[in-house]
Coordinates of C-alpha atoms in Angstrom, one line a residue:
Chain A
M1 CA -6.9 72.2 41.4
I2 CA -4.1 71.3 39.3
R3 CA -1.0 73.5 38.5
F4 CA 2.1 72.4 36.1
E5 CA 4.7 75.1 36.5
Q6 CA 7.3 74.8 33.9
V7 CA 6.7 70.7 34.6
G8 CA 9.2 68.3 32.4
K9 CA 10.0 65.0 31.8
R10 CA 13.1 63.2 30.5
Y11 CA 13.3 59.3 30.9
P12 CA 16.3 57.6 31.4
N13 CA 16.7 57.0 27.9
G14 CA 17.1 60.7 27.0
H15 CA 13.2 60.8 25.8
V16 CA 11.6 63.9 26.6
G17 CA 8.4 63.4 27.2
L18 CA 6.9 66.7 28.7
H19 CA 9.0 69.9 27.7
E20 CA 8.6 73.0 30.3
L21 CA 4.4 72.8 30.4
S22 CA 2.8 75.3 32.4
F23 CA -1.1 75.4 32.7
R24 CA -3.8 75.8 35.5
V25 CA -7.0 73.7 36.2
R26 CA -9.8 75.2 38.5
R27 CA -11.8 73.0 40.9
G28 CA -14.7 71.6 38.7
E29 CA -13.7 72.5 35.7
F30 CA -13.7 70.1 32.2
L31 CA -11.1 69.8 30.1
F32 CA -9.5 67.9 27.2
V33 CA -5.9 67.2 26.6
T34 CA -5.4 66.1 22.9
G35 CA -2.3 65.7 20.6
H36 CA -1.4 62.9 18.1
S37 CA 0.7 59.6 19.8
G38 CA 3.5 60.3 21.4
A39 CA 2.7 64.3 22.6
G40 CA 2.9 63.5 26.1
K41 CA -0.9 62.8 26.4
S42 CA -0.3 59.8 28.8
T43 CA 2.9 61.3 30.2
L44 CA 0.9 63.9 31.3
L45 CA -1.8 61.4 33.0
R46 CA 1.2 59.2 34.9
L47 CA 2.7 62.1 36.2
L48 CA -1.3 63.5 38.0
L49 CA -1.3 59.7 39.3
A50 CA 2.1 59.9 41.1
M51 CA 3.4 56.5 38.3
E52 CA 6.3 59.2 37.7
R53 CA 8.0 62.1 39.1
P54 CA 8.6 65.3 36.7
T55 CA 11.8 65.9 36.1
T56 CA 11.8 69.8 36.1
G57 CA 8.9 72.2 37.2
K58 CA 6.8 72.0 39.9
L59 CA 3.4 69.8 39.8
L60 CA 0.8 70.4 42.7
L61 CA -2.2 68.4 42.8
A62 CA -4.8 69.7 45.2
G63 CA -1.3 71.7 46.8
Q64 CA 0.7 68.4 47.3
D65 CA 3.9 68.5 45.5
L66 CA 3.6 65.5 43.5
G67 CA 7.6 66.0 42.6
Q68 CA 8.2 65.8 46.4
I69 CA 5.4 62.9 47.4
S70 CA 6.4 60.4 49.5
T71 CA 5.9 56.8 48.3
A72 CA 3.6 55.9 51.7
Q73 CA 1.7 58.8 50.4
I74 CA 0.8 57.7 47.1
P75 CA -2.2 55.7 47.5
F76 CA -3.9 58.7 49.9
L77 CA -3.4 60.7 46.7
R78 CA -4.8 58.2 44.7
R79 CA -7.8 58.0 46.6
Q80 CA -8.8 61.8 45.8
I81 CA -8.5 60.8 42.1
G82 CA -10.8 58.4 40.1
V83 CA -9.1 56.5 37.1
V84 CA -10.6 55.6 33.3
F85 CA -8.4 53.4 31.1
Q86 CA -9.1 52.9 27.4
N87 CA -9.0 49.4 28.0
H88 CA -11.1 49.1 31.4
Q89 CA -8.8 47.6 33.4
L90 CA -11.7 45.7 35.2
L91 CA -11.0 42.6 36.9
F92 CA -13.3 39.4 35.6
D93 CA -13.1 37.2 38.2
R94 CA -15.2 39.8 40.0
T95 CA -18.9 41.2 39.7
V96 CA -19.5 44.5 38.5
F97 CA -20.5 45.5 41.8
N98 CA -17.3 43.8 43.7
N99 CA -15.7 45.7 40.7
V100 CA -17.0 49.3 41.8
A101 CA -16.6 48.4 45.0
L102 CA -13.0 47.8 45.4
P103 CA -11.8 51.6 46.2
L104 CA -14.9 51.6 49.1
Q105 CA -13.1 48.2 50.1
I106 CA -9.7 50.0 50.0
L107 CA -11.1 52.7 51.8
G108 CA -12.5 50.8 54.7
L109 CA -16.4 51.6 54.4
S110 CA -18.9 49.7 55.8
K111 CA -20.6 47.1 54.1
T112 CA -24.4 49.1 54.5
E113 CA -21.9 52.3 53.0
V114 CA -20.4 50.5 50.3
V115 CA -24.0 48.9 48.9
K116 CA -25.0 52.5 49.4
R117 CA -22.7 54.0 47.0
V118 CA -22.1 51.1 44.4
D119 CA -25.8 51.0 43.4
S120 CA -25.7 55.0 43.2
A121 CA -22.7 55.4 41.0
L122 CA -24.2 51.8 39.1
E123 CA -27.2 53.8 38.8
R124 CA -25.6 56.7 37.3
V125 CA -24.3 54.7 34.6
A126 CA -27.5 53.4 34.1
L127 CA -25.8 49.5 34.9
S128 CA -28.2 48.8 38.3
D129 CA -29.6 45.5 36.7
K130 CA -26.1 44.2 35.7
A131 CA -24.4 44.2 39.5
E132 CA -24.4 40.6 39.7
L133 CA -22.9 40.1 36.4
Y134 CA -19.0 39.7 35.5
P135 CA -17.5 42.0 32.7
G136 CA -17.4 39.1 30.2
D137 CA -21.2 38.8 30.2
L138 CA -21.1 42.5 29.3
S139 CA -20.4 44.7 26.3
T140 CA -17.5 47.1 25.5
G141 CA -19.6 50.1 26.1
Q142 CA -21.2 48.4 29.1
Q143 CA -17.4 47.5 30.5
Q144 CA -16.2 51.3 30.2
R145 CA -19.5 52.5 32.4
V146 CA -18.3 49.8 35.0
G147 CA -14.9 51.6 34.4
I148 CA -16.3 54.9 35.2
A149 CA -18.7 54.0 38.0
R150 CA -16.1 52.2 39.5
A151 CA -13.6 55.8 39.4
I152 CA -16.6 58.1 40.8
V153 CA -17.8 55.8 43.5
H154 CA -15.6 56.8 46.2
R155 CA -16.6 60.5 44.5
P156 CA -13.2 61.8 43.9
A157 CA -11.9 65.5 43.4
L158 CA -10.6 64.8 40.2
L159 CA -11.3 62.0 37.3
L160 CA -8.6 61.8 34.9
A161 CA -9.7 59.8 31.8
D162 CA -7.3 57.8 28.9
E163 CA -9.0 57.8 25.6
P164 CA -11.6 56.6 27.3
T165 CA -13.9 56.6 23.9
G166 CA -10.9 55.2 22.2
N167 CA -12.4 51.3 21.6
L168 CA -16.4 52.6 21.3
D169 CA -18.6 53.7 17.8
P170 CA -19.4 57.3 17.7
R171 CA -22.9 56.4 19.6
L172 CA -21.1 55.2 22.5
A173 CA -19.0 57.4 22.5
A174 CA -21.1 60.5 22.8
E175 CA -23.0 58.6 26.1
I176 CA -20.4 57.8 27.4
M177 CA -18.8 61.8 27.3
G178 CA -22.5 62.1 28.3
V179 CA -21.8 60.4 31.5
F180 CA -18.7 62.5 32.1
E181 CA -20.2 65.3 31.7
D182 CA -23.0 64.4 34.3
I183 CA -20.3 63.9 36.9
N184 CA -18.4 67.3 36.4
R185 CA -21.6 69.0 37.1
L186 CA -21.5 67.5 40.4
G187 CA -18.5 69.2 41.0
T188 CA -15.7 67.2 40.0
S189 CA -13.0 68.0 37.8
V190 CA -12.8 66.1 35.0
L191 CA -9.4 65.9 32.6
I192 CA -9.7 63.2 29.4
A193 CA -6.8 62.7 27.2
S194 CA -8.3 61.7 23.9
H195 CA -7.0 62.0 20.2
D196 CA -10.8 62.1 19.1
L197 CA -11.3 65.6 17.9
A198 CA -14.2 65.8 16.1
L199 CA -16.2 64.5 19.6
I200 CA -14.2 67.1 21.6
A201 CA -15.2 69.9 19.4
R202 CA -19.0 69.0 19.8
M203 CA -18.8 69.2 23.6
R204 CA -17.2 73.0 23.7
H205 CA -14.8 72.3 26.7
R206 CA -11.4 73.8 27.4
M207 CA -8.7 71.7 25.5
L208 CA -5.0 71.8 25.9
T209 CA -3.2 70.9 22.7
L210 CA -0.2 68.7 23.0
Q211 CA 2.8 68.3 20.7
R212 CA 6.3 66.6 21.0
G213 CA 5.6 67.3 24.9
R214 CA 5.1 70.8 24.1
L215 CA 1.4 73.0 24.7
I216 CA 0.8 74.6 21.8
G217 CA -2.5 75.4 22.3
D218 CA -5.1 76.2 25.4
G219 CA -8.5 77.0 24.3
E220 CA -12.0 76.3 24.1
A221 CA -12.6 73.2 21.8
G222 CA -14.4 74.0 18.6
V223 CA -13.9 78.1 18.4
Chain B
M1 CA -8.0 42.7 47.8
S2 CA -10.9 41.0 48.5
A3 CA -13.6 39.6 46.5
T4 CA -16.2 39.9 48.8
R5 CA -19.4 38.4 46.5
S6 CA -22.0 41.3 46.2
P7 CA -24.7 41.0 49.1
K8 CA -28.4 39.3 48.3
V9 CA -30.6 42.1 46.4
S10 CA -32.9 41.8 49.5
E11 CA -29.5 43.0 51.6
R12 CA -29.1 45.8 49.2
V13 CA -32.2 47.2 49.5
A14 CA -31.6 50.9 51.2
P15 CA -33.1 51.6 54.3
K16 CA -36.6 52.4 54.7
V17 CA -37.5 56.2 55.1
S18 CA -39.9 55.6 57.9
D19 CA -36.8 53.8 60.0
P20 CA -36.2 56.9 61.9
A21 CA -32.7 54.4 63.0
P22 CA -31.3 53.7 60.2
Q23 CA -31.9 57.7 59.2
K24 CA -30.1 58.9 62.1
K25 CA -27.4 56.7 61.1
K26 CA -27.3 58.4 57.7
K27 CA -26.9 61.6 58.9
R28 CA -24.3 61.0 60.9
D29 CA -22.4 59.1 58.2
D30 CA -23.0 62.5 55.9
D31 CA -22.0 64.9 58.5
D32 CA -19.5 63.4 60.8
G33 CA -17.7 60.7 58.7
P34 CA -17.6 56.8 60.4
S35 CA -17.8 56.5 64.0
F36 CA -14.7 54.2 65.5
G37 CA -17.6 51.0 65.5
E38 CA -18.1 51.5 61.8
L39 CA -14.2 51.8 61.0
F40 CA -13.4 48.6 63.3
N41 CA -16.1 46.7 62.0
A42 CA -14.8 47.5 58.7
W43 CA -10.9 46.6 59.5
I44 CA -12.7 43.3 60.9
E45 CA -14.7 42.7 57.5
A46 CA -11.2 43.7 55.6
H47 CA -9.6 41.1 57.4
R48 CA -12.4 38.4 56.9
S49 CA -12.3 39.1 53.1
S50 CA -8.6 38.6 52.6
L51 CA -9.1 35.3 54.5
L52 CA -12.0 34.1 52.8
D53 CA -10.5 34.9 49.8
S54 CA -7.2 33.0 50.2
L55 CA -8.9 30.4 51.4
R56 CA -11.2 30.5 48.2
R57 CA -8.3 30.7 45.6
L58 CA -6.2 27.8 47.4
G59 CA -9.6 25.9 47.5
K60 CA -9.5 26.4 43.6
Q61 CA -6.2 24.4 43.0
P62 CA -6.7 21.8 45.7
I63 CA -4.1 19.7 44.4
G64 CA -1.2 22.4 43.8
S65 CA -2.2 23.6 47.3
F66 CA -1.6 20.1 48.7
F67 CA 1.6 19.1 47.6
T68 CA 3.3 22.4 48.8
C69 CA 1.8 22.1 52.1
L70 CA 3.0 18.3 51.7
V71 CA 6.5 19.6 50.7
M72 CA 6.5 21.9 53.9
A73 CA 5.2 18.9 55.8
I74 CA 8.0 16.6 55.3
A75 CA 10.2 19.6 55.8
L76 CA 8.8 20.1 59.2
S77 CA 8.7 16.7 59.9
L78 CA 12.8 15.9 59.8
P79 CA 13.9 17.8 62.2
M80 CA 10.7 17.7 64.7
G81 CA 10.9 13.8 64.4
L82 CA 14.5 13.9 65.0
S83 CA 13.7 15.9 67.8
L84 CA 11.2 13.1 69.0
L85 CA 13.6 10.2 68.9
L86 CA 16.3 12.4 71.0
S87 CA 13.9 12.8 73.9
N88 CA 12.7 8.8 73.3
V89 CA 16.6 8.1 73.5
E90 CA 17.2 10.2 76.6
R91 CA 14.3 8.1 78.3
L92 CA 15.4 4.8 77.0
G93 CA 19.1 5.6 78.5
G94 CA 16.8 5.6 81.9
S95 CA 16.4 8.5 84.0
W96 CA 19.8 10.7 84.3
Q97 CA 19.9 10.4 88.3
R98 CA 20.0 6.2 88.2
A99 CA 22.7 7.1 85.2
A100 CA 24.2 9.0 88.1
Q101 CA 24.1 6.7 91.1
I102 CA 26.4 6.7 94.0
S103 CA 27.5 3.4 95.3
L104 CA 28.7 3.3 98.7
Y105 CA 30.4 0.2 99.2
L106 CA 30.2 -0.2 103.3
Q107 CA 32.8 -2.1 105.7
L108 CA 32.7 -5.7 105.6
D109 CA 31.6 -5.6 109.6
A110 CA 29.2 -3.5 108.9
S111 CA 25.9 -5.8 109.6
P112 CA 22.4 -4.8 108.0
S113 CA 20.9 -3.0 110.5
E114 CA 23.8 -0.8 110.8
G115 CA 23.0 -0.8 106.9
E116 CA 19.2 -0.1 107.4
G117 CA 20.3 2.7 109.7
L118 CA 22.9 4.7 107.4
V119 CA 20.0 4.3 104.5
R120 CA 17.4 6.3 106.7
Q121 CA 20.4 8.5 107.5
I122 CA 21.3 8.9 104.0
K123 CA 17.5 9.8 103.2
E124 CA 17.3 12.6 105.5
M125 CA 20.9 14.7 103.5
G126 CA 20.2 17.3 101.1
G127 CA 20.9 16.2 96.9
V128 CA 19.6 12.6 97.9
A129 CA 16.3 11.5 95.7
E130 CA 16.6 7.7 97.0
A131 CA 18.5 5.7 98.4
E132 CA 18.3 1.2 98.8
Y133 CA 20.1 -1.2 100.9
I134 CA 21.6 -4.4 99.2
S135 CA 22.8 -6.7 102.0
R136 CA 26.2 -8.9 101.8
D137 CA 23.8 -11.9 100.8
E138 CA 21.6 -9.8 98.3
A139 CA 25.1 -9.1 96.2
L140 CA 26.3 -12.6 96.5
N141 CA 23.0 -14.2 95.8
E142 CA 22.9 -11.4 92.4
F143 CA 26.6 -11.7 91.2
Q144 CA 25.8 -15.5 91.4
K145 CA 23.3 -14.8 89.4
Q146 CA 24.7 -12.4 86.4
S147 CA 28.7 -14.0 86.6
G148 CA 27.4 -17.5 85.8
L149 CA 29.9 -18.6 88.6
G150 CA 27.3 -19.8 91.1
E151 CA 28.8 -23.3 91.9
A152 CA 32.8 -21.4 92.2
L153 CA 31.3 -18.7 94.4
K154 CA 29.4 -21.7 96.7
E155 CA 33.2 -23.0 97.5
L156 CA 34.3 -19.7 99.2
P157 CA 35.0 -20.0 102.6
E158 CA 32.9 -16.6 103.1
N159 CA 30.9 -13.9 101.4
P160 CA 33.8 -11.6 100.1
L161 CA 31.1 -9.4 99.2
P162 CA 30.5 -5.9 101.0
G163 CA 26.9 -4.2 101.7
V164 CA 26.5 -1.7 99.3
V165 CA 23.9 1.2 99.7
L166 CA 23.1 2.7 96.2
V167 CA 22.1 6.8 96.3
T168 CA 20.2 7.9 93.6
P169 CA 20.9 12.3 93.6
L170 CA 18.2 14.7 93.0
E171 CA 20.0 16.2 90.5
V172 CA 22.8 15.8 87.7
D173 CA 25.5 18.3 88.1
K174 CA 29.4 17.3 88.4
A175 CA 30.3 19.8 91.0
A176 CA 27.4 18.9 93.0
L177 CA 27.5 14.9 92.8
E178 CA 31.2 15.4 93.3
A179 CA 30.3 17.1 96.6
L180 CA 27.6 14.3 97.6
R181 CA 29.7 11.7 97.2
T182 CA 32.6 13.4 99.5
R183 CA 30.1 13.9 102.4
L184 CA 28.4 10.0 101.8
A185 CA 32.3 9.0 101.9
E186 CA 32.8 10.4 105.5
L187 CA 30.0 8.6 106.8
P188 CA 30.5 5.5 109.2
K189 CA 30.7 2.3 108.2
V190 CA 31.3 3.1 104.6
Q191 CA 34.4 1.9 102.9
Q192 CA 34.1 3.7 99.5
A193 CA 31.7 5.8 98.0
Q194 CA 32.1 5.8 93.9
L195 CA 30.5 7.5 91.6
D196 CA 30.7 6.8 87.7
L197 CA 30.1 9.6 85.8
V198 CA 32.0 8.4 82.4
W199 CA 28.3 7.0 81.4
V200 CA 26.5 10.2 82.0
E201 CA 28.9 12.3 80.3
R202 CA 28.9 10.5 77.6
L203 CA 25.3 9.9 77.1
A204 CA 25.3 13.8 77.5
A205 CA 27.6 14.0 74.5
I206 CA 26.0 11.7 72.2
L207 CA 22.6 13.7 72.7
K208 CA 24.6 17.4 72.7
L209 CA 25.7 16.3 69.3
G210 CA 22.5 14.8 68.5
D211 CA 20.7 18.7 69.6
R212 CA 23.2 20.2 67.4
F213 CA 22.6 17.8 64.7
V214 CA 18.9 18.7 64.9
F215 CA 19.1 22.0 65.1
G216 CA 21.7 22.9 62.2
L217 CA 18.8 20.5 60.3
T218 CA 16.3 22.6 61.7
V219 CA 18.4 25.6 60.7
L220 CA 18.4 24.3 57.0
L221 CA 15.1 23.2 56.4
V222 CA 13.7 26.2 57.8
A223 CA 15.5 28.4 55.0
A224 CA 14.4 25.7 52.2
L225 CA 10.8 26.0 54.0
L226 CA 11.0 30.1 53.5
L227 CA 12.2 29.1 49.7
V228 CA 9.2 27.3 49.2
I229 CA 6.5 29.1 50.4
G230 CA 8.6 32.1 49.3
N231 CA 8.5 30.8 45.4
T232 CA 4.8 30.0 45.9
I233 CA 3.7 33.3 46.9
R234 CA 5.5 34.7 44.0
L235 CA 4.1 32.6 41.7
H236 CA 0.4 34.1 43.1
I237 CA 1.4 37.4 43.0
E238 CA 2.5 36.6 39.1
N239 CA -1.0 35.7 38.6
R240 CA -2.3 38.8 40.4
R241 CA -0.2 41.0 38.7
T242 CA -3.0 43.1 37.1
E243 CA -5.1 42.6 39.9
I244 CA -2.6 44.3 42.1
E245 CA -1.6 47.3 39.8
V246 CA -5.7 47.9 39.5
I247 CA -5.6 47.7 43.2
K248 CA -2.5 50.1 43.8
L249 CA -3.9 52.7 41.2
V250 CA -7.0 53.1 43.2
G251 CA -5.5 53.9 46.2
G252 CA -4.7 50.7 47.9
T253 CA -1.9 51.1 50.0
D254 CA 1.0 48.2 50.5
S255 CA -0.4 46.5 53.7
Y256 CA -3.8 46.2 51.6
V257 CA -2.0 44.2 48.8
R258 CA 0.2 42.6 51.3
R259 CA -2.9 41.3 53.7
P260 CA -4.0 38.3 51.5
F261 CA -0.9 37.0 50.5
L262 CA 0.4 37.0 54.3
Y263 CA -3.1 34.9 55.1
M264 CA -2.1 32.4 52.1
G265 CA 1.2 32.0 53.2
A266 CA -0.1 31.4 56.9
L267 CA -2.8 29.3 55.8
Y268 CA 0.5 27.3 53.6
G269 CA 2.0 27.1 57.3
L270 CA -1.3 25.6 58.9
G271 CA -1.6 22.8 56.5
A272 CA 2.0 22.1 56.4
G273 CA 1.6 22.4 60.5
V274 CA -1.7 19.5 60.1
L275 CA 0.2 17.6 57.7
S276 CA 3.0 17.0 59.5
W277 CA 1.9 15.9 62.9
G278 CA -0.1 13.7 61.2
V279 CA 3.1 12.3 59.6
L280 CA 5.3 12.2 62.7
A281 CA 2.4 10.4 64.9
F282 CA 1.4 8.0 62.4
G283 CA 5.5 7.4 61.8
L284 CA 6.2 7.3 65.2
D285 CA 3.1 4.4 65.8
W286 CA 4.8 2.8 62.6
L287 CA 8.3 2.4 64.0
N288 CA 6.9 1.6 67.8
E289 CA 5.5 -1.7 67.2
A290 CA 9.3 -2.8 66.1
V291 CA 10.6 -0.6 68.5
V292 CA 8.5 -3.0 71.6
R293 CA 9.5 -6.1 69.9
L294 CA 13.4 -4.9 69.9
A295 CA 12.9 -3.9 73.8
G296 CA 10.6 -6.8 75.1
L297 CA 14.1 -9.2 74.0
Y298 CA 15.8 -7.3 76.9
G299 CA 13.3 -7.8 78.9
S300 CA 11.8 -3.9 78.7
N301 CA 9.0 -2.4 78.4
F302 CA 10.2 0.7 77.1
A303 CA 7.9 2.1 74.0
L304 CA 7.8 5.3 72.0
A305 CA 6.1 8.4 73.3
G306 CA 4.1 9.9 70.7
V307 CA 3.7 13.4 69.7
P308 CA 2.8 15.7 73.3
V309 CA 0.2 17.8 72.4
S310 CA 2.3 20.8 73.7
D311 CA 5.0 19.7 70.8
G312 CA 2.0 19.3 68.2
L313 CA 0.8 22.7 68.6
S314 CA 4.3 24.3 68.5
L315 CA 4.5 22.7 65.3
L316 CA 1.7 23.8 63.7
L317 CA 2.3 27.3 65.6
G318 CA 6.0 27.6 64.1
A319 CA 4.4 26.6 60.6
V320 CA 1.9 28.8 60.2
L321 CA 4.8 31.1 61.7
L322 CA 7.2 30.3 59.0
G323 CA 4.4 30.6 56.2
Y324 CA 3.5 34.2 57.1
I325 CA 7.2 35.3 57.1
G326 CA 7.8 33.4 53.8
A327 CA 5.0 35.1 52.9
W328 CA 6.0 38.7 53.9
I329 CA 9.8 38.3 52.8
A330 CA 8.2 37.2 49.3
V331 CA 5.9 40.4 49.2
A332 CA 8.0 42.8 50.2
R333 CA 10.7 41.6 47.7
H334 CA 7.8 41.6 44.7
L335 CA 6.0 44.9 45.9
R336 CA 8.3 47.3 44.3
E337 CA 8.1 45.5 40.8
L338 CA 4.6 45.7 41.3
A339 CA 4.3 49.7 40.8
P340 CA 1.4 50.5 37.8
R341 CA 2.4 50.5 34.6

């Protein structure tokens, strides 16, 4: 699914985000990327979303070389990916339904199909009764679940999450992680960047540890 | 980019299991992907949503939207209004044919019946729209009235004025007029054929100058319009930066991001076009009162023509196109900056 081959990222100001990173992620795998602030977690996610390009090495996602991908192809690549942000990135002038429907409207699906899939995604995150509300009417945990529903509604092959539990209390964080595991069980690869080691340890999935842009650990969390 | 309201709960109920048609459709959706019809309907729906979303956003700021349209309308009205005034000046100057009339002065011994015969002969010639005979007596009467020398002219032993045939050409082309004048001069009983092109040339030069002025003004104001619409759309883009970034992150293409702004530009143009049409119609009507009074003093029944429907529709179409192009330029300029951060 994902292949990093000696991938490096150096910014124009000389800062090195990633140092010759190499690892693979299988289809349907669940893994965490952890490390302190500035370790390179966000850079790694930005490379996977084609928001930035690697300066060295080769990064393959579902067979596509992200170092060579054209600007016009990027939207189509992103349609295979679901993204969950720490700050949710919801549109507050749209209802929950319309927030979740956004990726499907972009795909140009019919109204019937949009309704069917949004209902299904909201049901999966237990927010079926909130469809007509606006994000501002919801709690932080509920807003995060709307973000997750939007990330999975178009059935992506890969789900990326950047500190998805950063603003949540431990009970809500565990609940959100449970949702990610449910999604993973349906065959979606899940990659979560987080520095919440206690939470990661409880989940016993593969964990990549980054430090100053270098991969210093690759193994099962909690072992 | 659309903000389609979610369907009502009743519309969002899944198809009944017992309903065979939806079941069949559902199977096809899952197995073969959407049909062409479904994709086409979705495309139409996406455009409808973008249009409604743009209308809703303009409606949310009615005063701001109105003033943007008004500024554009004024910019559109100036060249269009001048152009309409020039058309009216052309009418005021009389027809070009009349301005280019050829006067045939007949020999003094030409009788009225010979003059009438000459008119019939001339009317059958190519390139002639009309011919009119003015007898020697009629010419003298007219001269007496216009010159104010009535009593003095009565003292003359005989009428010194010749009979005249006024020939109105079909077209106003210098070479063609000259050729017609030469042919007419060769007719029997014609003493002199006179063509006064100076007036035609002067009027043509004035109108050409006016046309150039209008063209230059149009170019300048079109550029100003593009800047106005571009700046307005840029502000809309800034206000929706987060939304655009999210759309791009979830796979929205540049054309998807661009679409609602293009509709917005076209809507601004449409509003400006309608306002401009109204401003011109009102302005010409207002001017017309004074023009009719002035023309009446000269014994003319001249009146300004309003905005022809064809010109009004062209104005609307042009305004919509300008809005669309202005929005396109603005979005194209800013799209690169809208990459998600």
